[in-house]
XYZ file of N, CA and C in Angstrom:
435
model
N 14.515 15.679 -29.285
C 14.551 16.605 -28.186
C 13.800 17.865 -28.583
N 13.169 18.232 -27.817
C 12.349 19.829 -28.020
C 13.336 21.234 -28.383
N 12.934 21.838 -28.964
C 13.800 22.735 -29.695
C 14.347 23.657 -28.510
N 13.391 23.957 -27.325
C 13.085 24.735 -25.751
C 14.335 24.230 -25.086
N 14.816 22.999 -25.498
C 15.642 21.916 -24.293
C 16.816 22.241 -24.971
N 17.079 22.595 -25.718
C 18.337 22.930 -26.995
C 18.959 24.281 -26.887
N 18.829 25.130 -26.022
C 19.017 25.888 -26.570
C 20.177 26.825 -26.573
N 21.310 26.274 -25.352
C 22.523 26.293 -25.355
C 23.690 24.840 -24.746
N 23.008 24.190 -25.422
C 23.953 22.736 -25.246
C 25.202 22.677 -25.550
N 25.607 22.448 -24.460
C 27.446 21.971 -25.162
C 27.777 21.262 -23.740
N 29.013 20.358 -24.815
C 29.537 19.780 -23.946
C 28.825 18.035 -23.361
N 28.982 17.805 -22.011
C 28.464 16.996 -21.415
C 26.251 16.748 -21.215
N 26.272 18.364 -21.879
C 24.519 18.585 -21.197
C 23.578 17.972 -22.252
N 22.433 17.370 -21.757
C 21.823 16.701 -22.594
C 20.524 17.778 -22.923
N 20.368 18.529 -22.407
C 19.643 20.145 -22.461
C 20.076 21.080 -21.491
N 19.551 22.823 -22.215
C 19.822 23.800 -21.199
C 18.596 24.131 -21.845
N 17.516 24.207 -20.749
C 16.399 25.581 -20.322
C 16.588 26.570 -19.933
N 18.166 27.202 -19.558
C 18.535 28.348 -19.001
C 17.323 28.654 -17.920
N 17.130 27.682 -17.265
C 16.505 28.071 -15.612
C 16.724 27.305 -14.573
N 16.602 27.672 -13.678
C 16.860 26.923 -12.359
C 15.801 25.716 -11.451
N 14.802 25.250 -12.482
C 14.232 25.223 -12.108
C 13.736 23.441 -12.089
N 13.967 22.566 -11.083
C 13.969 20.981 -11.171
C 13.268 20.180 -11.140
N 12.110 21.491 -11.505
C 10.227 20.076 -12.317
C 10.089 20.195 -13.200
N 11.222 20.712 -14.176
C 10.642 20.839 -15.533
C 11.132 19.660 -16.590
N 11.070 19.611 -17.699
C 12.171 18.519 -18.620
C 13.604 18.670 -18.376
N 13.885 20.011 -18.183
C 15.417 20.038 -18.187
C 15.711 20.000 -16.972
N 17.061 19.409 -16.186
C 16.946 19.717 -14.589
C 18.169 20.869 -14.758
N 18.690 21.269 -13.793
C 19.722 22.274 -13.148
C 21.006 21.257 -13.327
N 20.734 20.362 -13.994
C 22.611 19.766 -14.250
C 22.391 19.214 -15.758
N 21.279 19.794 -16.338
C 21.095 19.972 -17.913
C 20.815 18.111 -18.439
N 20.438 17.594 -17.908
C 20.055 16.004 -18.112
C 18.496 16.191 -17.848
N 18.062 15.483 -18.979
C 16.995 15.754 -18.800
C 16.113 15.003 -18.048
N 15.095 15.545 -17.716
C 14.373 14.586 -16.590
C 13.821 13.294 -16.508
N 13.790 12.286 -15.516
C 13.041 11.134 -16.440
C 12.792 10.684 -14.846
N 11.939 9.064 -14.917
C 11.724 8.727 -13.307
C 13.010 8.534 -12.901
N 13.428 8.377 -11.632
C 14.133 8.043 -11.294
C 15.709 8.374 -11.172
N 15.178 9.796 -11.399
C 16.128 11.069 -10.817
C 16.537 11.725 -9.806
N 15.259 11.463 -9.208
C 15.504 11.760 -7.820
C 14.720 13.401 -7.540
N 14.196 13.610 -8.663
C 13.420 15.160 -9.025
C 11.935 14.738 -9.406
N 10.736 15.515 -9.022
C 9.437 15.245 -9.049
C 9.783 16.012 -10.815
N 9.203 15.436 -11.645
C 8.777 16.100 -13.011
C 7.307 16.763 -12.647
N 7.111 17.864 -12.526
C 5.517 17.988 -12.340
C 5.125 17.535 -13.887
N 3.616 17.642 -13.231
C 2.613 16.896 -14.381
C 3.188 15.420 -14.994
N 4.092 15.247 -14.660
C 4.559 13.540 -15.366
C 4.428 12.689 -14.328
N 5.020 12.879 -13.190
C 5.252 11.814 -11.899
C 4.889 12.231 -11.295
N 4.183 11.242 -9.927
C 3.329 11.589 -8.727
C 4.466 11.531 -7.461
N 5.654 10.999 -7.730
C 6.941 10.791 -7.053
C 8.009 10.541 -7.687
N 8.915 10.598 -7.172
C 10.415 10.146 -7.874
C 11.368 10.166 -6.466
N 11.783 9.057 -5.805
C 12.455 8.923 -4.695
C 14.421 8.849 -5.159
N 14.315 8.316 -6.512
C 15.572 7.899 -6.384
C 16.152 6.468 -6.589
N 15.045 5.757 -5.907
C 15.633 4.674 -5.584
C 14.944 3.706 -6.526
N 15.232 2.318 -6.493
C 14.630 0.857 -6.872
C 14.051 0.210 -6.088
N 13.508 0.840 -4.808
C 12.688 -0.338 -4.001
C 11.263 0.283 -4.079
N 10.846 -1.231 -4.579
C 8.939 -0.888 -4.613
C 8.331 -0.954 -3.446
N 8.764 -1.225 -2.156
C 7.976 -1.527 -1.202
C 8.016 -0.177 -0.258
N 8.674 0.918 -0.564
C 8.732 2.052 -0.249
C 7.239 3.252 -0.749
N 6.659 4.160 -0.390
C 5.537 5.038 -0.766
C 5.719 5.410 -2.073
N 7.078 5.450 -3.378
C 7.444 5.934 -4.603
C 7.186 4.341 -5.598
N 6.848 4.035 -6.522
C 7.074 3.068 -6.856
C 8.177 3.264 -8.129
N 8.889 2.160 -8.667
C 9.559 2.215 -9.901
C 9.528 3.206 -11.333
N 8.362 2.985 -11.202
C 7.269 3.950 -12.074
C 6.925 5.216 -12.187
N 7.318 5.701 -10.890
C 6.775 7.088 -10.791
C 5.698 7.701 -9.983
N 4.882 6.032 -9.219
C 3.770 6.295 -9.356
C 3.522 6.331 -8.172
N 2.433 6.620 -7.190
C 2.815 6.965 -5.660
C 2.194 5.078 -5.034
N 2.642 4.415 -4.303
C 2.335 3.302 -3.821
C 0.604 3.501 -3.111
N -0.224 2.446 -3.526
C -1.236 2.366 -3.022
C -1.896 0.970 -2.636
N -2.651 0.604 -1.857
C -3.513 -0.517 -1.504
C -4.059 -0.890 -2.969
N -3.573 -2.339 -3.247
C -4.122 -2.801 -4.640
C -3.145 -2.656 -5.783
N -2.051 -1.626 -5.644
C -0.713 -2.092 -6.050
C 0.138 -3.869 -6.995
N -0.249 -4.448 -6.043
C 0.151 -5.911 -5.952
C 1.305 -5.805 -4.929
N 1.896 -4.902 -4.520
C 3.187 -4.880 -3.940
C 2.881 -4.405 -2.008
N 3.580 -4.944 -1.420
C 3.407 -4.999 -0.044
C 4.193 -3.408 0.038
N 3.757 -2.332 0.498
C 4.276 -1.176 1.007
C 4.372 -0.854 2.593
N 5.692 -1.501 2.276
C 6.386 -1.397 4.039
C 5.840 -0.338 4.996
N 5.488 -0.493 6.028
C 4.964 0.079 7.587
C 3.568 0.440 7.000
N 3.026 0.326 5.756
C 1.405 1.011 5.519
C 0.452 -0.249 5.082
N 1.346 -1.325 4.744
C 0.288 -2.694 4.344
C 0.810 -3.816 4.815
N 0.257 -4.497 5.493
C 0.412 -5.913 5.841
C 0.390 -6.874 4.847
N -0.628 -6.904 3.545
C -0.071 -7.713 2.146
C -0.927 -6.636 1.115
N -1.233 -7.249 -0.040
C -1.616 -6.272 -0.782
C -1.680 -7.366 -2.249
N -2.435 -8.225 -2.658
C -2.808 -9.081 -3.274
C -3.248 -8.786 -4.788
N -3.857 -7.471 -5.128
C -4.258 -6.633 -6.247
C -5.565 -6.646 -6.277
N -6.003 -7.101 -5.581
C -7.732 -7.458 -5.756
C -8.596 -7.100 -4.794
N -10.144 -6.693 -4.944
C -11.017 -6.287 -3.811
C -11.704 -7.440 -3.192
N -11.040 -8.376 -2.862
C -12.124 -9.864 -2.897
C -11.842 -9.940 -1.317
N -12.598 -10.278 -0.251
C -12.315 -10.726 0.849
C -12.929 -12.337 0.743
N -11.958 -12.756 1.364
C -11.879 -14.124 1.755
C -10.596 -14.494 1.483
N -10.099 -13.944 0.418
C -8.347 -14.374 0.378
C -7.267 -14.432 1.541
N -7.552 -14.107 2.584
C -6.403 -13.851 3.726
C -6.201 -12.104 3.035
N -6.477 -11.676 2.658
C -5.863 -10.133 2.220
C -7.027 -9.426 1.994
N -7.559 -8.780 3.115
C -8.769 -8.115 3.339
C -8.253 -6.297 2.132
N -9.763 -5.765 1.783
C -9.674 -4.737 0.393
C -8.965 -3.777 1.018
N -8.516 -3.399 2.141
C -7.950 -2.041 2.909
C -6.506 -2.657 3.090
N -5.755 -3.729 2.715
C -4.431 -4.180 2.437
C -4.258 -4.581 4.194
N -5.125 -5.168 4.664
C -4.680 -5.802 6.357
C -5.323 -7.047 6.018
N -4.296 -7.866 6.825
C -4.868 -9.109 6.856
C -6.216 -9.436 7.478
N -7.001 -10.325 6.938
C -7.945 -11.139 7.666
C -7.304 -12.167 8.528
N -7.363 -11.801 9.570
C -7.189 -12.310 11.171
C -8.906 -12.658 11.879
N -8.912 -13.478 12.427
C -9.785 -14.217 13.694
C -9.425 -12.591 14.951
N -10.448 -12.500 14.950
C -10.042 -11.188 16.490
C -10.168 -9.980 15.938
N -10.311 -9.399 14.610
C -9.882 -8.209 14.629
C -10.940 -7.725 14.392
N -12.181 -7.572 14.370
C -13.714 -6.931 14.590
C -14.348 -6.992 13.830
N -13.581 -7.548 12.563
C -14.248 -7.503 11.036
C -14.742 -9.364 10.543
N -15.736 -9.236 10.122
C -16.440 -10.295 10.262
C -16.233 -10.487 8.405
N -14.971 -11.365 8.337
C -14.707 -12.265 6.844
C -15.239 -13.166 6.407
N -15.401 -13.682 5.386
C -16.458 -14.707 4.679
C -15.963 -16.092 5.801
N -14.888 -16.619 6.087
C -14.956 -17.505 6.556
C -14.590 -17.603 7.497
N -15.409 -16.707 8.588
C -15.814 -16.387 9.628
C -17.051 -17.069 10.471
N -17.645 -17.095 11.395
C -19.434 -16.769 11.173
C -19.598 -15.841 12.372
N -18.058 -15.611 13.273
C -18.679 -14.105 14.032
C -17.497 -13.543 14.371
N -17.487 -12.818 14.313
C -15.503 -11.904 14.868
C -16.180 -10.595 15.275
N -16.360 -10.637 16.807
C -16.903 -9.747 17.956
C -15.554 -8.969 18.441
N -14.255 -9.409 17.780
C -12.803 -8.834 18.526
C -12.492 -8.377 19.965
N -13.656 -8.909 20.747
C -13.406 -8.490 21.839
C -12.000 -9.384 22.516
N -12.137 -10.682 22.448
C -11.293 -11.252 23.304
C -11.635 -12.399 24.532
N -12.873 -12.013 24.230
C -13.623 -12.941 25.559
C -14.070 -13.781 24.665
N -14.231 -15.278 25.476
C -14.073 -16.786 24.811
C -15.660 -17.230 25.521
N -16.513 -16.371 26.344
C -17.300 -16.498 27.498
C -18.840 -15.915 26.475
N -18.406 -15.328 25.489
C -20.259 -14.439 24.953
C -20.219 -15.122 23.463
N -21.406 -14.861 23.225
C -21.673 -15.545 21.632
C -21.075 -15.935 20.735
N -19.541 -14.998 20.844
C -18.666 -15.193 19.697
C -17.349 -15.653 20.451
N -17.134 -16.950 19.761
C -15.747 -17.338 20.540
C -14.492 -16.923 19.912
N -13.023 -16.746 20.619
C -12.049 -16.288 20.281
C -11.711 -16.835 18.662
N -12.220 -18.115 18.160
C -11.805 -18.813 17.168
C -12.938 -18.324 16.224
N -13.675 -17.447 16.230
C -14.623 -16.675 15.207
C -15.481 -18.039 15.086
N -15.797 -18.817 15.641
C -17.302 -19.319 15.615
C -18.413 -19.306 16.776
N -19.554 -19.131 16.272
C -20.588 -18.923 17.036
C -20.741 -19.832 18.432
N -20.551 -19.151 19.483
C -20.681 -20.215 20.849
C -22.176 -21.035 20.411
N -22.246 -22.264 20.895
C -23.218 -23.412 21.179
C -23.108 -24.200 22.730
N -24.048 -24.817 22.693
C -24.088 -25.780 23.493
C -23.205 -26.697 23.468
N -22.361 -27.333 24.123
C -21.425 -28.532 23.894
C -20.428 -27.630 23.127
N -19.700 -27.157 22.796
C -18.512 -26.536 21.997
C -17.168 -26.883 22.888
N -17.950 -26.976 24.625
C -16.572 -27.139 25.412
C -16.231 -25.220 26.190
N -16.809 -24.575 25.974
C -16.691 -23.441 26.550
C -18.123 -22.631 27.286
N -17.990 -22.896 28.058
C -19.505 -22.338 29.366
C -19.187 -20.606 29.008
N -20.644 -20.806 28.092
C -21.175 -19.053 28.247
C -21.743 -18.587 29.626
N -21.443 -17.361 29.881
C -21.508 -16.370 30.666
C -22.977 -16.605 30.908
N -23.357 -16.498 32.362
C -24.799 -16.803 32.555
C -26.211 -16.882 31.672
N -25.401 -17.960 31.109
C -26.066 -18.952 29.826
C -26.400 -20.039 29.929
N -25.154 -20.825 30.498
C -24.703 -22.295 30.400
C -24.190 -22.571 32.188
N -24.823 -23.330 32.579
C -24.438 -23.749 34.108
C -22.619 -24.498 33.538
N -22.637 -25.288 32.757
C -21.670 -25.930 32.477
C -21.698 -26.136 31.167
N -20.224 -26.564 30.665
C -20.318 -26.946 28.992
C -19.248 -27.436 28.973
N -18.984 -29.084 29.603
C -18.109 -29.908 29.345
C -17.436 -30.485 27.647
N -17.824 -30.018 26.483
C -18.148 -30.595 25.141
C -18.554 -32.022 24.933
């Protein structure tokens, strides 16, 4: 223990800094600080919630939850895989790769996200053709497949 953290201990306290003050090593109930106190340590931790759940913005660690994590962070990521790779189903911004959503994924060949099944790009992210079974928009008189 630091000689600073010592310097009127007794009793139950695991240090006294004689201050009031609950970012430092010592807290205001003389235990000293560590993650998961429920007190930000400045300069040591980027958070400290308190708790044990990783899927919250604090992680276990101390450390503030981010995209690439490995850990799914409830209401801000849909998955979160650890990696920058698209094609996995787990696009690099922690949202899934979905068919529809405007972003054109490796195994894709068009995602226009509009919604219309009628122009170049069909709802199922492949390129409208001839014969596919879906009549483009004054393109195609008909397109029985």
């Amino acid at each position: 223990m630091r000689d600073d953290l010592a310097e009127d201990v007794e009793g139950f306290e695991h240090c006294d800094d004689g201050n009031e003050v609950e970012t430092d090593d010592c807290l205001t109930n003389c235990q000293i600080a560590r993650c998961g106190d429920g007190q930000i340590h400045q300069g040591v931790e980027a958070c400290d919630d308190g708790n044990e759940i990783e899927q919250d913005g604090c992680l276990n660690d101390c450390a503030e939850a981010r995209c690439g994590d490995g850990l799914v962070w409830l209401g801000n990521e849909a998955c979160d895989d650890e990696n920058i790779l698209a094609g996995d189903g787990c696009a690099p911004d922690c949202t899934l790769e979905i068919c529809g959503d405007g972003r054109l994924d490796p195994q894709e060949e068009c995602d226009d996200g509009d919604g219309v099944n009628t122009d170049d790009c069909l709802n199922n992210c492949r390129v409208a053709v001839c014969g596919d079974g879906v009549q483009r928009e004054d393109l195609e008189p008909g397109d029985d497949g």
